[in-house]
Amino acid sequence: MDNQKSKLDKFFSNPAAAVAMAILCNILWGSALPFIKMGYRMFAIDSSDTATILCFAGVRFMMGAALVWLAGLALNRRPLPMPRGKQLAVCCGLGLWQTAAQYFFYYSAAALLTGAMGGIINSTQSFMGVIVAHFLYGNVDRMTPRKALGCVLGFSGVLFATLGNYGSGSAKGILYMLLASAIFSLAGPWNKAAAKKTDSFTVSVLNLGCGGFALAVIGFAMGGSLHPQQGWAIPVLLVLAFISGAGYVLWALLMKNNPISRIAIFGLIIPIMNVLLSALLNGEPLFEWQYIAALALVIMFVVEMLAPQIQVTVAALTERIPTFIEQTSAKLMQLMDDNPDMKAWIMEVADLESLEWTKILKDSMGFLGNQMSTVMGSAVNVIGSVTSGIVNLVVSIAFAIY
């Protein structure tokens, strides 16, 4: 178990892997709202039927918890370890906050807003995280003029989205989604602290299970019930369970092994996925001018937030590229010195004006036939070194921007 945990932690702390997993995690969460809207249709859930909405949410999250538990069992070949005492209370409390409280408002908002609109409003969680960090971490992550400008751009995007009949929704729906985003932002440090002391799969099981159970109990106690009306109802619920299970595990591992601010910024993927999938799955309009303006401003927020990292990347490239070229040239020269026949042949054909292509082709084939075994070993080393250098450059760019 400890070995498996160390492998996961090592993977999720790797810059390139963290970028990829953060993108995947937010793609999953960005697809949730369109599937929730589809689920409401499949189960014939009315936007005013709060009890049934809570039943739908609770069952989904309990199914997600079961999937995470099974995944942990398969990976570890034994049941997940359960915390005790204070740490158990921390994980269960996280479930009541991040899952039950957040999704009470989230699912209520989903019934009152279009999928695209809900996704854009939900994107506020990214720049709410910047504001929360200012108050939680003080001098370590203070609000700066650049961050303030980025937040203004982001909130402006939300305002544009709400122009004209509240952007195909209701004022209550917007308020509920903003509350859900605020709860999610505040849950980040809590999740990070819980995952530091408890297995990430266990944290996700308790988070989803306790929160989902609370939602389901409240919903059924209020008289709610679930009755599939179409053949795709159960598959859609299973897809939602997978999204929540996979998303929670990825998020817990990312929170545990990376700074919160670096991961939170990828939440801006969510509204893009919401808009696209809402059009594809639910027939919502794609080219509403409010949505386009809102997404443009949200993207400007990302650029504004990442400007310092981009400057660092440019500076790093200015230093690294010459070194990379120098090292590559040295490797190529070493290859030629180790293979004098190849060096002599290259020097012979270097005079481009007197090249005899037939002779070159014949000599090349003869050279490759005679020197293949000697050259291949050196060539593989050179290609490996060059490839490694390119990969390091790409990772540096990705993580500096990230």
Short mmCIF file of C-alpha atoms in Angstrom, two decimals:
data_model
loop_
_atom_site.label_atom_id
_atom_site.label_comp_id
_atom_site.label_asym_id
_atom_site.label_seq_id
_atom_site.Cartn_x
_atom_site.Cartn_y
_atom_site.Cartn_z
CA MET A 1 0.00 0.00 0.00
CA ASP A 2 2.75 2.42 0.97
CA ASN A 3 4.67 1.56 -2.19
CA GLN A 4 1.55 2.14 -4.30
CA LYS A 5 0.95 5.47 -2.54
CA SER A 6 4.52 6.59 -3.11
CA LYS A 7 4.25 5.77 -6.82
CA LEU A 8 1.03 7.78 -7.13
CA ASP A 9 2.45 10.70 -5.16
CA LYS A 10 5.60 10.69 -7.26
CA PHE A 11 3.56 10.64 -10.47
CA PHE A 12 1.19 13.44 -9.42
CA SER A 13 4.03 15.62 -8.17
CA ASN A 14 5.72 15.43 -11.58
CA PRO A 15 5.09 18.77 -13.36
CA ALA A 16 4.10 17.33 -16.73
CA ALA A 17 1.88 14.66 -15.16
CA ALA A 18 0.26 17.23 -12.88
CA VAL A 19 -0.61 19.43 -15.87
CA ALA A 20 -2.09 16.48 -17.77
CA MET A 21 -4.08 15.19 -14.78
CA ALA A 22 -5.37 18.67 -13.89
CA ILE A 23 -6.61 19.09 -17.46
CA LEU A 24 -8.23 15.61 -17.42
CA CYS A 25 -9.84 16.25 -14.04
CA ASN A 26 -11.41 19.51 -15.18
CA ILE A 27 -12.54 18.00 -18.47
CA LEU A 28 -14.41 15.40 -16.41
CA TRP A 29 -15.97 18.03 -14.17
CA GLY A 30 -16.73 20.23 -17.16
CA SER A 31 -18.77 17.38 -18.65
CA ALA A 32 -20.81 16.85 -15.46
CA LEU A 33 -23.35 19.67 -15.80
CA PRO A 34 -24.50 18.73 -19.34
CA PHE A 35 -24.94 15.11 -18.18
CA ILE A 36 -26.84 16.30 -15.09
CA LYS A 37 -29.21 18.25 -17.35
CA MET A 38 -29.61 15.13 -19.50
CA GLY A 39 -30.26 13.07 -16.35
CA TYR A 40 -33.05 15.44 -15.31
CA ARG A 41 -34.72 14.74 -18.67
CA MET A 42 -34.17 10.98 -18.46
CA PHE A 43 -35.68 10.81 -14.94
CA ALA A 44 -38.31 13.48 -15.69
CA ILE A 45 -37.17 15.64 -12.77
CA ASP A 46 -38.85 19.04 -12.58
CA SER A 47 -36.76 22.09 -11.68
CA SER A 48 -39.04 22.77 -8.68
CA ASP A 49 -38.80 19.21 -7.28
CA THR A 50 -35.97 19.82 -4.81
CA ALA A 51 -36.49 16.51 -3.00
CA THR A 52 -36.01 14.39 -6.13
CA ILE A 53 -33.06 16.54 -7.22
CA LEU A 54 -31.34 15.75 -3.91
CA CYS A 55 -32.15 12.04 -4.31
CA PHE A 56 -30.59 12.11 -7.80
CA ALA A 57 -27.44 13.84 -6.49
CA GLY A 58 -27.13 11.59 -3.43
CA VAL A 59 -27.47 8.33 -5.36
CA ARG A 60 -24.92 9.54 -7.90
CA PHE A 61 -22.32 10.32 -5.26
CA MET A 62 -22.85 7.11 -3.32
CA MET A 63 -22.38 5.18 -6.57
CA GLY A 64 -19.24 7.24 -7.18
CA ALA A 65 -17.96 6.30 -3.71
CA ALA A 66 -18.56 2.62 -4.47
CA LEU A 67 -16.60 2.91 -7.75
CA VAL A 68 -13.67 4.58 -5.98
CA TRP A 69 -13.69 1.87 -3.29
CA LEU A 70 -13.63 -0.86 -5.96
CA ALA A 71 -10.79 0.92 -7.79
CA GLY A 72 -8.81 1.12 -4.54
CA LEU A 73 -9.48 -2.57 -3.87
CA ALA A 74 -8.26 -3.50 -7.35
CA LEU A 75 -5.09 -1.40 -7.07
CA ASN A 76 -4.16 -2.45 -3.54
CA ARG A 77 -5.58 -6.00 -3.64
CA ARG A 78 -7.15 -5.41 -0.26
CA PRO A 79 -9.82 -3.08 1.18
CA LEU A 80 -8.91 0.56 1.64
CA PRO A 81 -7.65 1.49 5.11
CA MET A 82 -10.18 3.54 7.06
CA PRO A 83 -9.04 6.35 9.37
CA ARG A 84 -10.16 6.60 12.97
CA GLY A 85 -10.95 9.28 15.49
CA LYS A 86 -10.18 12.85 14.52
CA GLN A 87 -9.03 12.03 10.98
CA LEU A 88 -12.25 10.11 10.29
CA ALA A 89 -14.22 13.16 11.46
CA VAL A 90 -12.10 15.40 9.19
CA CYS A 91 -12.86 13.25 6.12
CA CYS A 92 -16.57 12.92 6.90
CA GLY A 93 -16.81 16.64 7.61
CA LEU A 94 -15.18 17.30 4.23
CA GLY A 95 -17.90 15.17 2.63
CA LEU A 96 -20.67 17.15 4.32
CA TRP A 97 -19.04 20.40 3.17
CA GLN A 98 -17.59 19.72 -0.29
CA THR A 99 -20.17 17.19 -1.46
CA ALA A 100 -23.40 17.73 0.48
CA ALA A 101 -23.34 21.52 0.92
CA GLN A 102 -21.73 22.34 -2.41
CA TYR A 103 -23.93 20.07 -4.50
CA PHE A 104 -27.11 21.04 -2.70
CA PHE A 105 -26.66 24.45 -4.33
CA TYR A 106 -25.02 23.09 -7.50
CA TYR A 107 -27.83 20.70 -8.39
CA SER A 108 -30.46 23.28 -7.52
CA ALA A 109 -28.69 25.76 -9.82
CA ALA A 110 -28.43 23.14 -12.58
CA ALA A 111 -32.22 22.87 -12.64
CA LEU A 112 -32.57 26.65 -13.03
CA LEU A 113 -29.81 27.46 -15.55
CA THR A 114 -28.76 26.26 -18.98
CA GLY A 115 -25.69 24.03 -18.99
CA ALA A 116 -23.57 26.69 -20.73
CA MET A 117 -24.67 29.41 -18.34
CA GLY A 118 -24.11 27.23 -15.29
CA GLY A 119 -20.61 26.37 -16.46
CA ILE A 120 -19.64 30.00 -16.94
CA ILE A 121 -20.95 30.97 -13.50
CA ASN A 122 -19.20 27.94 -12.00
CA SER A 123 -15.88 29.18 -13.44
CA THR A 124 -15.86 31.76 -10.64
CA GLN A 125 -14.35 29.06 -8.44
CA SER A 126 -10.99 29.66 -10.17
CA PHE A 127 -10.67 33.33 -9.27
CA MET A 128 -12.46 32.85 -5.94
CA GLY A 129 -9.51 30.62 -5.11
CA VAL A 130 -7.18 33.58 -5.69
CA ILE A 131 -9.21 35.68 -3.24
CA VAL A 132 -9.45 32.90 -0.65
CA ALA A 133 -5.68 32.33 -0.85
CA HIS A 134 -5.09 35.99 0.02
CA PHE A 135 -6.92 35.61 3.33
CA LEU A 136 -5.77 32.08 4.17
CA TYR A 137 -2.07 32.34 3.34
CA GLY A 138 -1.30 36.03 4.01
CA ASN A 139 2.08 37.16 2.72
CA VAL A 140 2.68 33.83 0.99
CA ASP A 141 -0.02 34.41 -1.62
CA ARG A 142 -1.20 38.01 -1.33
CA MET A 143 -3.51 39.78 -3.74
CA THR A 144 -1.46 41.82 -6.22
CA PRO A 145 -2.60 44.44 -8.77
CA ARG A 146 -2.15 41.87 -11.53
CA LYS A 147 -4.26 39.30 -9.69
CA ALA A 148 -6.88 41.95 -8.94
CA LEU A 149 -7.08 42.85 -12.64
CA GLY A 150 -7.42 39.18 -13.54
CA CYS A 151 -10.27 38.76 -11.07
CA VAL A 152 -12.03 41.84 -12.49
CA LEU A 153 -11.76 40.34 -15.99
CA GLY A 154 -13.11 37.03 -14.77
CA PHE A 155 -16.06 38.53 -12.93
CA SER A 156 -16.74 40.73 -15.97
CA GLY A 157 -17.07 37.55 -18.03
CA VAL A 158 -19.71 36.29 -15.61
CA LEU A 159 -21.58 39.61 -15.84
CA PHE A 160 -21.57 39.42 -19.64
CA ALA A 161 -22.97 35.90 -19.46
CA THR A 162 -25.89 37.09 -17.33
CA LEU A 163 -26.96 39.86 -19.70
CA GLY A 164 -30.38 39.31 -21.22
CA ASN A 165 -32.88 37.28 -19.19
CA TYR A 166 -30.12 36.28 -16.76
CA GLY A 167 -28.37 34.37 -19.56
CA SER A 168 -31.16 31.81 -20.02
CA GLY A 169 -31.60 31.20 -16.32
CA SER A 170 -32.82 32.75 -13.10
CA ALA A 171 -31.30 35.06 -10.51
CA LYS A 172 -31.80 32.33 -7.89
CA GLY A 173 -29.91 29.86 -10.10
CA ILE A 174 -27.00 32.28 -10.47
CA LEU A 175 -26.87 32.84 -6.70
CA TYR A 176 -26.93 29.10 -6.02
CA MET A 177 -24.10 28.45 -8.48
CA LEU A 178 -22.00 31.24 -6.96
CA LEU A 179 -22.52 29.72 -3.51
CA ALA A 180 -21.51 26.29 -4.82
CA SER A 181 -18.34 27.80 -6.33
CA ALA A 182 -17.48 29.54 -3.06
CA ILE A 183 -17.89 26.32 -1.07
CA PHE A 184 -15.69 24.46 -3.56
CA SER A 185 -12.95 27.11 -3.29
CA LEU A 186 -12.98 26.91 0.50
CA ALA A 187 -12.83 23.09 0.34
CA GLY A 188 -9.44 23.09 -1.42
CA PRO A 189 -7.25 23.61 1.68
CA TRP A 190 -9.43 21.17 3.66
CA ASN A 191 -9.03 18.51 0.97
CA LYS A 192 -5.28 19.07 0.85
CA ALA A 193 -4.96 18.70 4.63
CA ALA A 194 -7.07 15.52 4.70
CA ALA A 195 -5.12 13.85 1.87
CA LYS A 196 -1.81 14.54 3.63
CA LYS A 197 -2.74 12.19 6.50
CA THR A 198 -5.14 9.74 4.85
CA ASP A 199 -4.97 7.72 1.63
CA SER A 200 -6.37 9.78 -1.24
CA PHE A 201 -8.75 7.00 -2.32
CA THR A 202 -10.07 6.74 1.24
CA VAL A 203 -10.57 10.51 1.43
CA SER A 204 -12.55 10.38 -1.82
CA VAL A 205 -14.70 7.44 -0.66
CA LEU A 206 -15.61 9.18 2.60
CA ASN A 207 -16.07 12.54 0.89
CA LEU A 208 -18.44 11.15 -1.74
CA GLY A 209 -20.07 8.56 0.51
CA CYS A 210 -20.87 10.80 3.49
CA GLY A 211 -21.93 13.73 1.35
CA GLY A 212 -23.99 11.57 -0.99
CA PHE A 213 -25.66 9.75 1.90
CA ALA A 214 -26.62 13.06 3.53
CA LEU A 215 -28.13 14.36 0.28
CA ALA A 216 -30.04 11.12 -0.34
CA VAL A 217 -31.42 10.95 3.21
CA ILE A 218 -32.65 14.54 3.03
CA GLY A 219 -34.13 13.99 -0.43
CA PHE A 220 -36.00 10.79 0.39
CA ALA A 221 -37.14 12.22 3.74
CA MET A 222 -38.66 15.15 1.84
CA GLY A 223 -40.65 12.72 -0.32
CA GLY A 224 -38.35 12.48 -3.32
CA SER A 225 -38.05 9.41 -5.53
CA LEU A 226 -36.27 8.30 -8.68
CA HIS A 227 -38.12 6.75 -11.63
CA PRO A 228 -36.19 6.24 -14.90
CA GLN A 229 -38.33 7.36 -17.83
CA GLN A 230 -35.97 6.55 -20.70
CA GLY A 231 -33.59 3.72 -21.53
CA TRP A 232 -30.49 5.87 -21.17
CA ALA A 233 -31.38 7.04 -17.64
CA ILE A 234 -29.29 4.47 -15.74
CA PRO A 235 -26.26 4.71 -18.10
CA VAL A 236 -26.27 8.51 -17.68
CA LEU A 237 -26.34 8.06 -13.89
CA LEU A 238 -23.41 5.63 -14.14
CA VAL A 239 -21.46 8.13 -16.27
CA LEU A 240 -22.08 10.79 -13.63
CA ALA A 241 -20.94 8.38 -10.90
CA PHE A 242 -17.72 7.73 -12.82
CA ILE A 243 -17.14 11.46 -13.35
CA SER A 244 -17.50 12.17 -9.64
CA GLY A 245 -15.39 9.19 -8.55
CA ALA A 246 -12.52 9.76 -10.98
CA GLY A 247 -12.69 13.53 -10.53
CA TYR A 248 -12.53 13.36 -6.73
CA VAL A 249 -9.57 10.96 -6.70
CA LEU A 250 -7.62 13.01 -9.24
CA TRP A 251 -8.39 16.22 -7.36
CA ALA A 252 -7.35 14.75 -3.99
CA LEU A 253 -4.03 13.55 -5.42
CA LEU A 254 -3.42 16.87 -7.17
CA MET A 255 -4.25 18.86 -4.04
CA LYS A 256 -1.98 16.66 -1.94
CA ASN A 257 1.08 16.91 -4.16
CA ASN A 258 0.86 20.41 -5.67
CA PRO A 259 0.25 24.02 -4.60
CA ILE A 260 -3.47 24.81 -4.64
CA SER A 261 -3.13 27.93 -6.79
CA ARG A 262 -1.34 26.02 -9.55
CA ILE A 263 -4.12 23.44 -9.80
CA ALA A 264 -7.10 25.78 -9.35
CA ILE A 265 -6.28 27.76 -12.50
CA PHE A 266 -7.21 24.75 -14.67
CA GLY A 267 -10.82 25.14 -13.51
CA LEU A 268 -11.16 27.53 -16.43
CA ILE A 269 -11.47 24.44 -18.65
CA ILE A 270 -14.86 23.72 -17.06
CA PRO A 271 -16.93 26.46 -18.76
CA ILE A 272 -15.47 25.60 -22.17
CA MET A 273 -16.48 21.95 -21.77
CA ASN A 274 -19.88 23.00 -20.41
CA VAL A 275 -20.67 25.22 -23.40
CA LEU A 276 -19.53 22.65 -25.99
CA LEU A 277 -21.21 19.60 -24.42
CA SER A 278 -24.41 21.51 -23.60
CA ALA A 279 -24.74 22.27 -27.30
CA LEU A 280 -23.88 18.69 -28.30
CA LEU A 281 -25.92 16.75 -25.73
CA ASN A 282 -28.79 19.07 -24.91
CA GLY A 283 -29.21 21.16 -28.06
CA GLU A 284 -28.38 24.46 -26.35
CA PRO A 285 -27.24 27.38 -28.55
CA LEU A 286 -23.48 27.47 -29.01
CA PHE A 287 -22.88 30.93 -30.43
CA GLU A 288 -24.71 33.14 -27.95
CA TRP A 289 -22.84 36.46 -27.88
CA GLN A 290 -22.98 36.52 -24.08
CA TYR A 291 -21.24 33.16 -23.89
CA ILE A 292 -18.56 34.14 -26.41
CA ALA A 293 -17.85 37.42 -24.59
CA ALA A 294 -17.79 35.66 -21.24
CA LEU A 295 -15.38 32.96 -22.42
CA ALA A 296 -13.14 35.60 -24.00
CA LEU A 297 -12.93 37.49 -20.71
CA VAL A 298 -12.32 34.27 -18.78
CA ILE A 299 -9.45 33.43 -21.15
CA MET A 300 -8.07 36.95 -20.60
CA PHE A 301 -8.21 36.18 -16.88
CA VAL A 302 -6.05 33.09 -17.46
CA VAL A 303 -3.53 35.02 -19.53
CA GLU A 304 -3.38 37.79 -16.95
CA MET A 305 -2.85 35.30 -14.13
CA LEU A 306 -0.14 33.46 -16.06
CA ALA A 307 1.74 36.51 -17.38
CA PRO A 308 4.47 36.30 -14.69
CA GLN A 309 4.97 32.58 -15.39
CA ILE A 310 5.16 33.28 -19.14
CA GLN A 311 7.87 35.88 -18.50
CA VAL A 312 9.77 33.33 -16.41
CA THR A 313 9.40 30.81 -19.24
CA VAL A 314 10.84 33.22 -21.82
CA ALA A 315 13.77 33.97 -19.53
CA ALA A 316 14.34 30.26 -18.93
CA LEU A 317 14.26 29.51 -22.65
CA THR A 318 16.75 32.31 -23.31
CA GLU A 319 19.15 30.54 -20.97
CA ARG A 320 18.40 26.92 -21.90
CA ILE A 321 18.17 26.94 -25.71
CA PRO A 322 21.82 27.95 -26.32
CA THR A 323 22.95 25.26 -23.86
CA PHE A 324 20.69 22.73 -25.57
CA ILE A 325 22.14 23.58 -29.00
CA GLU A 326 25.69 23.46 -27.67
CA GLN A 327 25.16 20.06 -26.06
CA THR A 328 23.53 18.67 -29.19
CA SER A 329 26.36 19.95 -31.37
CA ALA A 330 28.90 18.38 -29.04
CA LYS A 331 27.10 15.03 -29.21
CA LEU A 332 27.04 15.14 -33.02
CA MET A 333 30.73 16.04 -33.16
CA GLN A 334 31.48 13.17 -30.78
CA LEU A 335 29.54 10.81 -33.05
CA MET A 336 31.63 11.94 -36.03
CA ASP A 337 34.90 11.60 -34.10
CA ASP A 338 33.92 8.07 -33.08
CA ASN A 339 33.20 7.20 -36.72
CA PRO A 340 36.02 8.59 -38.91
CA ASP A 341 34.64 6.93 -42.05
CA MET A 342 31.35 8.77 -41.64
CA LYS A 343 33.19 12.03 -40.93
CA ALA A 344 35.36 11.62 -44.02
CA TRP A 345 32.31 10.85 -46.16
CA ILE A 346 30.46 13.93 -44.88
CA MET A 347 33.48 16.14 -45.52
CA GLU A 348 33.77 14.68 -49.01
CA VAL A 349 30.17 15.44 -49.98
CA ALA A 350 30.03 18.81 -48.20
CA ASP A 351 30.80 20.63 -51.46
CA LEU A 352 27.18 20.98 -52.57
CA GLU A 353 28.07 22.33 -56.02
CA SER A 354 29.86 19.16 -57.06
CA LEU A 355 27.50 16.60 -55.58
CA GLU A 356 26.98 13.44 -57.63
CA TRP A 357 23.70 12.11 -56.30
CA THR A 358 24.05 8.64 -57.85
CA LYS A 359 27.48 8.20 -56.27
CA ILE A 360 26.19 9.58 -52.95
CA LEU A 361 23.31 7.10 -52.90
CA LYS A 362 25.62 4.21 -53.76
CA ASP A 363 28.21 5.24 -51.17
CA SER A 364 25.50 5.79 -48.56
CA MET A 365 24.11 2.32 -48.99
CA GLY A 366 27.59 0.84 -48.84
CA PHE A 367 28.49 2.88 -45.77
CA LEU A 368 25.30 1.89 -43.95
CA GLY A 369 25.87 -1.74 -44.78
CA ASN A 370 29.45 -1.72 -43.50
CA GLN A 371 29.13 0.60 -40.52
CA MET A 372 25.59 -0.09 -39.27
CA SER A 373 26.52 -1.93 -36.12
CA THR A 374 29.10 0.71 -35.10
CA VAL A 375 27.02 3.75 -35.89
CA MET A 376 23.68 2.60 -34.47
CA GLY A 377 24.91 2.46 -30.89
CA SER A 378 26.30 5.99 -31.06
CA ALA A 379 23.29 7.28 -32.99
CA VAL A 380 20.88 5.92 -30.42
CA ASN A 381 22.79 7.74 -27.70
CA VAL A 382 22.68 11.00 -29.66
CA ILE A 383 18.96 10.65 -30.44
CA GLY A 384 18.26 9.85 -26.80
CA SER A 385 20.17 12.91 -25.65
CA VAL A 386 18.45 15.17 -28.18
CA THR A 387 15.01 13.75 -27.33
CA SER A 388 15.68 14.15 -23.62
CA GLY A 389 16.66 17.76 -24.18
CA ILE A 390 13.49 18.46 -26.16
CA VAL A 391 11.30 16.79 -23.52
CA ASN A 392 12.97 18.80 -20.77
CA LEU A 393 12.33 22.01 -22.69
CA VAL A 394 8.66 21.13 -23.25
CA VAL A 395 8.16 20.19 -19.58
CA SER A 396 9.85 23.42 -18.53
CA ILE A 397 7.51 25.44 -20.74
CA ALA A 398 4.40 23.56 -19.55
CA PHE A 399 5.23 23.79 -15.86
CA ALA A 400 6.42 27.40 -16.00
CA ILE A 401 3.11 28.39 -17.60
CA TYR A 402 1.27 26.01 -15.28
#
